[in-house]
């Protein structure tokens, strides 16, 4: 998955400094083998990563996605965070101008359909945090922010409140509920690329691959690894969930049900369910085969 991300990122952002946060410590050796090819560094402070793991263990043990908290403790004063399953399709530099107005810009937000990926449907939740915080429901696969806008010390100071919120968090997306709470309770200005698009900002859109056949948001892969959304003039900045989906129990149920009905081979069923933009992902996965041997 990292190869496709790196190929696409460096194609459109050849000079933008890049630092990768290892999901687990045992991945560092493989990442180092790619660092010179793609000109990136690896987050160096293992103490900070360990502190992130400790915070994550309070919420969901052995889920290393909470290392995302380290982005506010790194060397960059202004930064963009991207999940590795994104395919970047544009120069990201113009987005930094948004930090003149906002302290946080996320992928998308304020959509009722997003709440299920952040919070459980709970009356008790709305007694603990405001309706606006619940409804923000941000997808945090992309974060534009500033160093110090959040801090590990600040997270630790809110441990009691966070512990009370854990039963109401939808943890399928790991750290996403925690980040939603931290951003919306920070007292700082936050928005999303989707909200800016609705307001006519003209900076482009982020596209979730799960919508590739959705009415009004259907997308199409074009030659040269380009992607366009039907009826939308703004360019696509990046595509989230470009690769394999981590199947939930319900996904596996559907997969097996299709098999019992004799619909498609195992590989075909999995591709249709969890790999909606295989053609695009494979294009960027293999675009620079001559540059490396991985």
Short mmCIF file of C-alpha atoms in Angstrom, two decimals:
data_model
loop_
_atom_site.label_atom_id
_atom_site.label_comp_id
_atom_site.label_asym_id
_atom_site.label_seq_id
_atom_site.Cartn_x
_atom_site.Cartn_y
_atom_site.Cartn_z
CA UNK A 1 0.00 0.00 0.00
CA UNK A 2 2.83 2.41 0.83
CA UNK A 3 4.37 2.04 -2.64
CA UNK A 4 1.26 3.34 -4.41
CA UNK A 5 1.03 6.24 -1.99
CA UNK A 6 4.69 7.16 -2.38
CA UNK A 7 4.66 6.94 -6.17
CA UNK A 8 1.63 9.20 -6.45
CA UNK A 9 2.79 11.63 -3.77
CA UNK A 10 6.21 12.14 -5.30
CA UNK A 11 4.82 12.46 -8.83
CA UNK A 12 2.78 15.53 -7.88
CA UNK A 13 4.85 16.74 -4.92
CA UNK A 14 8.47 16.11 -5.88
CA UNK A 15 9.97 18.64 -3.44
CA UNK A 16 7.56 18.63 -0.49
CA UNK A 17 9.29 17.26 2.65
CA UNK A 18 7.77 13.94 3.71
CA UNK A 19 7.99 12.06 7.01
CA UNK A 20 6.45 8.62 7.53
CA UNK A 21 5.15 7.44 10.90
CA UNK A 22 5.65 3.66 11.22
CA UNK A 23 2.48 1.82 12.15
CA UNK A 24 4.57 -0.62 14.19
CA UNK A 25 8.23 -0.64 15.12
CA UNK A 26 8.84 -3.85 13.13
CA UNK A 27 8.01 -1.95 9.92
CA UNK A 28 10.95 0.46 10.20
CA UNK A 29 13.48 -1.75 8.40
CA UNK A 30 11.29 -2.03 5.31
CA UNK A 31 10.55 1.71 5.37
CA UNK A 32 14.27 2.50 5.51
CA UNK A 33 14.79 0.53 2.31
CA UNK A 34 12.45 2.95 0.53
CA UNK A 35 13.57 6.21 2.13
CA UNK A 36 16.35 7.04 -0.32
CA UNK A 37 14.22 6.15 -3.34
CA UNK A 38 11.33 8.39 -2.34
CA UNK A 39 13.19 11.01 -0.32
CA UNK A 40 11.41 10.76 3.01
CA UNK A 41 12.39 10.57 6.66
CA UNK A 42 10.99 8.29 9.36
CA UNK A 43 9.55 9.83 12.51
CA UNK A 44 12.56 9.60 14.83
CA UNK A 45 11.23 10.00 18.37
CA UNK A 46 10.34 6.55 19.67
CA UNK A 47 9.43 8.01 23.08
CA UNK A 48 6.66 10.09 21.48
CA UNK A 49 5.43 7.08 19.52
CA UNK A 50 5.44 5.04 22.72
CA UNK A 51 3.40 7.73 24.47
CA UNK A 52 0.88 7.62 21.61
CA UNK A 53 0.68 3.82 21.98
CA UNK A 54 -0.02 4.21 25.68
CA UNK A 55 -2.89 6.61 24.99
CA UNK A 56 -4.22 4.20 22.35
CA UNK A 57 -4.06 1.24 24.74
CA UNK A 58 -6.50 3.04 27.05
CA UNK A 59 -9.02 3.09 24.22
CA UNK A 60 -8.26 0.07 22.02
CA UNK A 61 -5.30 -2.16 22.77
CA UNK A 62 -2.80 -2.98 20.03
CA UNK A 63 -4.26 -0.43 17.63
CA UNK A 64 -1.26 1.60 16.54
CA UNK A 65 -3.27 4.13 14.58
CA UNK A 66 -3.17 6.38 17.65
CA UNK A 67 0.40 7.19 16.60
CA UNK A 68 -1.27 9.82 14.45
CA UNK A 69 -1.18 12.01 17.57
CA UNK A 70 2.56 12.39 16.97
CA UNK A 71 1.99 14.75 14.04
CA UNK A 72 1.54 17.68 16.44
CA UNK A 73 4.85 16.83 18.16
CA UNK A 74 7.06 16.62 15.04
CA UNK A 75 9.47 18.99 13.34
CA UNK A 76 7.04 20.67 10.94
CA UNK A 77 5.46 23.96 12.02
CA UNK A 78 2.73 23.48 9.39
CA UNK A 79 1.90 20.07 8.03
CA UNK A 80 -0.47 17.85 6.13
CA UNK A 81 -1.13 14.36 7.43
CA UNK A 82 -2.37 11.65 5.04
CA UNK A 83 -3.28 8.02 5.67
CA UNK A 84 -1.15 5.73 3.54
CA UNK A 85 -4.18 4.39 1.65
CA UNK A 86 -4.62 7.77 -0.04
CA UNK A 87 -3.65 8.33 -3.66
CA UNK A 88 -2.51 11.95 -4.07
CA UNK A 89 -3.41 13.46 -7.46
CA UNK A 90 -2.39 17.11 -7.11
CA UNK A 91 0.18 19.49 -5.66
CA UNK A 92 -0.74 19.85 -1.98
CA UNK A 93 1.14 23.13 -1.38
CA UNK A 94 -1.83 25.46 -2.12
CA UNK A 95 -3.71 23.97 0.81
CA UNK A 96 -1.33 25.50 3.34
CA UNK A 97 -2.92 28.92 2.80
CA UNK A 98 -5.93 27.65 4.74
CA UNK A 99 -3.88 27.79 7.94
CA UNK A 100 -4.20 31.58 7.87
CA UNK A 101 -7.84 31.03 8.85
CA UNK A 102 -8.11 27.59 10.42
CA UNK A 103 -6.09 25.54 12.87
CA UNK A 104 -7.54 22.25 11.63
CA UNK A 105 -8.72 21.21 8.17
CA UNK A 106 -9.86 17.60 7.83
CA UNK A 107 -10.97 15.50 4.88
CA UNK A 108 -14.74 15.81 5.20
CA UNK A 109 -17.18 16.59 7.97
CA UNK A 110 -20.72 17.63 8.94
CA UNK A 111 -22.40 14.79 7.09
CA UNK A 112 -25.01 12.71 8.90
CA UNK A 113 -23.72 9.58 7.19
CA UNK A 114 -20.27 10.13 8.74
CA UNK A 115 -21.46 9.92 12.35
CA UNK A 116 -21.62 6.10 12.22
CA UNK A 117 -17.83 6.05 11.63
CA UNK A 118 -17.14 8.25 14.67
CA UNK A 119 -19.80 7.83 17.35
CA UNK A 120 -22.30 5.20 18.39
CA UNK A 121 -25.96 6.20 18.50
CA UNK A 122 -26.23 7.06 22.18
CA UNK A 123 -28.35 9.44 24.19
CA UNK A 124 -25.71 9.41 26.91
CA UNK A 125 -23.12 10.69 24.45
CA UNK A 126 -25.10 13.85 23.77
CA UNK A 127 -25.18 14.48 27.52
CA UNK A 128 -21.36 14.45 27.59
CA UNK A 129 -20.47 16.50 24.50
CA UNK A 130 -22.36 19.05 22.44
CA UNK A 131 -24.50 18.29 19.40
CA UNK A 132 -22.10 20.31 17.22
CA UNK A 133 -19.23 18.07 18.30
CA UNK A 134 -21.16 14.93 17.39
CA UNK A 135 -22.31 16.35 14.07
CA UNK A 136 -18.81 17.49 13.05
CA UNK A 137 -18.07 13.77 12.51
CA UNK A 138 -14.80 14.31 10.66
CA UNK A 139 -13.00 11.84 8.47
CA UNK A 140 -9.42 12.26 9.72
CA UNK A 141 -7.63 10.45 6.88
CA UNK A 142 -6.35 13.92 5.97
CA UNK A 143 -5.40 16.60 8.49
CA UNK A 144 -3.95 20.02 7.77
CA UNK A 145 -2.78 21.68 10.97
CA UNK A 146 -0.03 23.42 12.94
CA UNK A 147 2.50 22.18 15.43
CA UNK A 148 1.16 22.57 18.96
CA UNK A 149 -2.49 22.89 17.94
CA UNK A 150 -2.87 19.69 19.97
CA UNK A 151 -0.37 18.06 22.30
CA UNK A 152 0.17 14.75 24.05
CA UNK A 153 0.28 16.61 27.35
CA UNK A 154 -3.14 18.06 26.58
CA UNK A 155 -4.52 14.63 25.74
CA UNK A 156 -3.18 13.16 28.98
CA UNK A 157 -4.82 15.99 30.95
CA UNK A 158 -8.20 14.90 29.57
CA UNK A 159 -7.86 11.21 30.36
CA UNK A 160 -10.89 11.10 32.66
CA UNK A 161 -13.22 12.67 30.09
CA UNK A 162 -11.81 10.48 27.31
CA UNK A 163 -12.35 7.35 29.40
CA UNK A 164 -15.99 8.32 29.85
CA UNK A 165 -16.37 8.74 26.08
CA UNK A 166 -14.77 5.43 25.08
CA UNK A 167 -18.01 3.37 25.36
CA UNK A 168 -19.62 5.79 22.88
CA UNK A 169 -16.78 5.72 20.33
CA UNK A 170 -17.09 3.81 17.07
CA UNK A 171 -13.64 2.26 17.11
CA UNK A 172 -13.71 0.58 13.71
CA UNK A 173 -11.77 3.63 12.47
CA UNK A 174 -9.34 3.52 15.38
CA UNK A 175 -8.24 6.97 16.49
CA UNK A 176 -10.92 8.88 14.56
CA UNK A 177 -13.38 9.40 17.46
CA UNK A 178 -10.60 10.59 19.76
CA UNK A 179 -9.32 13.07 17.18
CA UNK A 180 -12.85 14.34 16.61
CA UNK A 181 -13.26 14.99 20.31
CA UNK A 182 -9.85 16.65 20.65
CA UNK A 183 -10.37 18.94 17.66
CA UNK A 184 -13.91 19.98 18.54
CA UNK A 185 -13.06 20.60 22.20
CA UNK A 186 -9.87 22.57 21.45
CA UNK A 187 -11.66 25.91 21.06
CA UNK A 188 -9.86 26.46 17.75
CA UNK A 189 -11.28 26.92 14.24
CA UNK A 190 -11.84 23.73 12.27
CA UNK A 191 -13.34 22.92 8.89
CA UNK A 192 -13.01 20.31 6.15
CA UNK A 193 -12.26 20.13 2.46
CA UNK A 194 -15.86 19.07 1.86
CA UNK A 195 -17.28 22.11 3.66
CA UNK A 196 -14.89 24.42 1.80
CA UNK A 197 -15.96 22.85 -1.49
CA UNK A 198 -19.62 23.50 -0.64
CA UNK A 199 -18.68 27.12 0.00
CA UNK A 200 -17.06 27.43 -3.42
CA UNK A 201 -13.44 27.67 -2.25
CA UNK A 202 -12.23 26.15 -5.54
CA UNK A 203 -9.30 24.32 -3.96
CA UNK A 204 -10.44 20.89 -5.15
CA UNK A 205 -12.12 17.95 -3.48
CA UNK A 206 -11.15 14.86 -1.54
CA UNK A 207 -12.87 11.75 -2.84
CA UNK A 208 -13.76 8.62 -0.90
CA UNK A 209 -13.41 5.55 -3.15
CA UNK A 210 -16.48 3.97 -1.59
CA UNK A 211 -18.59 6.52 -3.52
CA UNK A 212 -17.32 5.54 -6.96
CA UNK A 213 -20.77 4.31 -8.06
CA UNK A 214 -22.87 6.63 -5.91
CA UNK A 215 -25.42 8.73 -7.73
CA UNK A 216 -24.15 12.29 -8.09
CA UNK A 217 -20.60 11.40 -7.03
CA UNK A 218 -19.70 8.64 -9.49
CA UNK A 219 -16.06 8.76 -10.52
CA UNK A 220 -14.13 7.52 -13.51
CA UNK A 221 -10.48 6.58 -13.97
CA UNK A 222 -8.86 8.25 -16.96
CA UNK A 223 -5.61 7.44 -18.80
CA UNK A 224 -2.44 8.55 -17.08
CA UNK A 225 -3.74 7.84 -13.59
CA UNK A 226 -6.20 10.73 -13.54
CA UNK A 227 -9.60 10.62 -11.89
CA UNK A 228 -12.68 12.76 -12.46
CA UNK A 229 -16.02 12.95 -10.70
CA UNK A 230 -19.00 13.19 -13.01
CA UNK A 231 -20.71 16.56 -12.81
CA UNK A 232 -18.02 18.11 -10.57
CA UNK A 233 -15.67 20.67 -12.13
CA UNK A 234 -13.23 20.83 -9.20
CA UNK A 235 -10.19 18.63 -9.49
CA UNK A 236 -9.71 15.66 -7.17
CA UNK A 237 -6.83 16.39 -4.78
CA UNK A 238 -6.59 12.87 -3.43
CA UNK A 239 -8.59 9.67 -3.15
CA UNK A 240 -9.06 8.00 0.22
CA UNK A 241 -9.46 4.23 0.65
CA UNK A 242 -7.79 3.52 -2.66
CA UNK A 243 -6.63 0.06 -1.63
CA UNK A 244 -7.91 -2.89 0.36
CA UNK A 245 -10.55 -2.45 3.02
CA UNK A 246 -10.11 -4.11 6.40
CA UNK A 247 -13.21 -6.29 6.31
CA UNK A 248 -15.73 -6.04 9.13
CA UNK A 249 -17.76 -9.08 10.27
CA UNK A 250 -20.71 -7.90 8.14
CA UNK A 251 -18.42 -7.61 5.13
CA UNK A 252 -17.26 -11.18 5.62
CA UNK A 253 -20.88 -12.30 5.93
CA UNK A 254 -21.71 -10.69 2.57
CA UNK A 255 -18.56 -12.21 1.06
CA UNK A 256 -19.53 -15.71 2.17
CA UNK A 257 -23.16 -15.21 1.17
CA UNK A 258 -22.11 -14.32 -2.37
CA UNK A 259 -19.96 -17.42 -2.42
CA UNK A 260 -22.85 -19.64 -1.33
CA UNK A 261 -24.92 -18.11 -4.13
CA UNK A 262 -22.17 -18.93 -6.61
CA UNK A 263 -21.55 -15.28 -7.50
CA UNK A 264 -18.00 -14.77 -8.74
CA UNK A 265 -14.71 -16.32 -7.72
CA UNK A 266 -13.26 -15.53 -4.30
CA UNK A 267 -10.82 -13.03 -5.76
CA UNK A 268 -13.50 -11.33 -7.86
CA UNK A 269 -15.86 -10.98 -4.90
CA UNK A 270 -13.15 -9.52 -2.66
CA UNK A 271 -12.07 -7.07 -5.35
CA UNK A 272 -15.59 -5.76 -5.89
CA UNK A 273 -16.29 -5.47 -2.18
CA UNK A 274 -13.03 -4.01 -0.91
CA UNK A 275 -11.03 -2.77 -3.90
CA UNK A 276 -13.33 -0.36 -5.77
CA UNK A 277 -10.59 1.49 -7.67
CA UNK A 278 -8.21 -1.36 -8.40
CA UNK A 279 -7.22 0.03 -11.81
CA UNK A 280 -6.13 3.38 -10.35
CA UNK A 281 -4.34 1.85 -7.39
CA UNK A 282 -2.42 -0.61 -9.58
CA UNK A 283 -1.41 2.20 -11.94
CA UNK A 284 0.38 4.05 -9.13
CA UNK A 285 1.58 0.86 -7.44
CA UNK A 286 3.60 -0.10 -10.53
CA UNK A 287 4.35 3.25 -12.17
CA UNK A 288 7.98 3.31 -11.00
CA UNK A 289 9.00 -0.34 -11.07
CA UNK A 290 12.39 0.57 -12.53
CA UNK A 291 13.27 2.78 -9.54
CA UNK A 292 13.22 0.09 -6.87
CA UNK A 293 13.31 -3.60 -6.11
CA UNK A 294 10.71 -4.28 -3.38
#
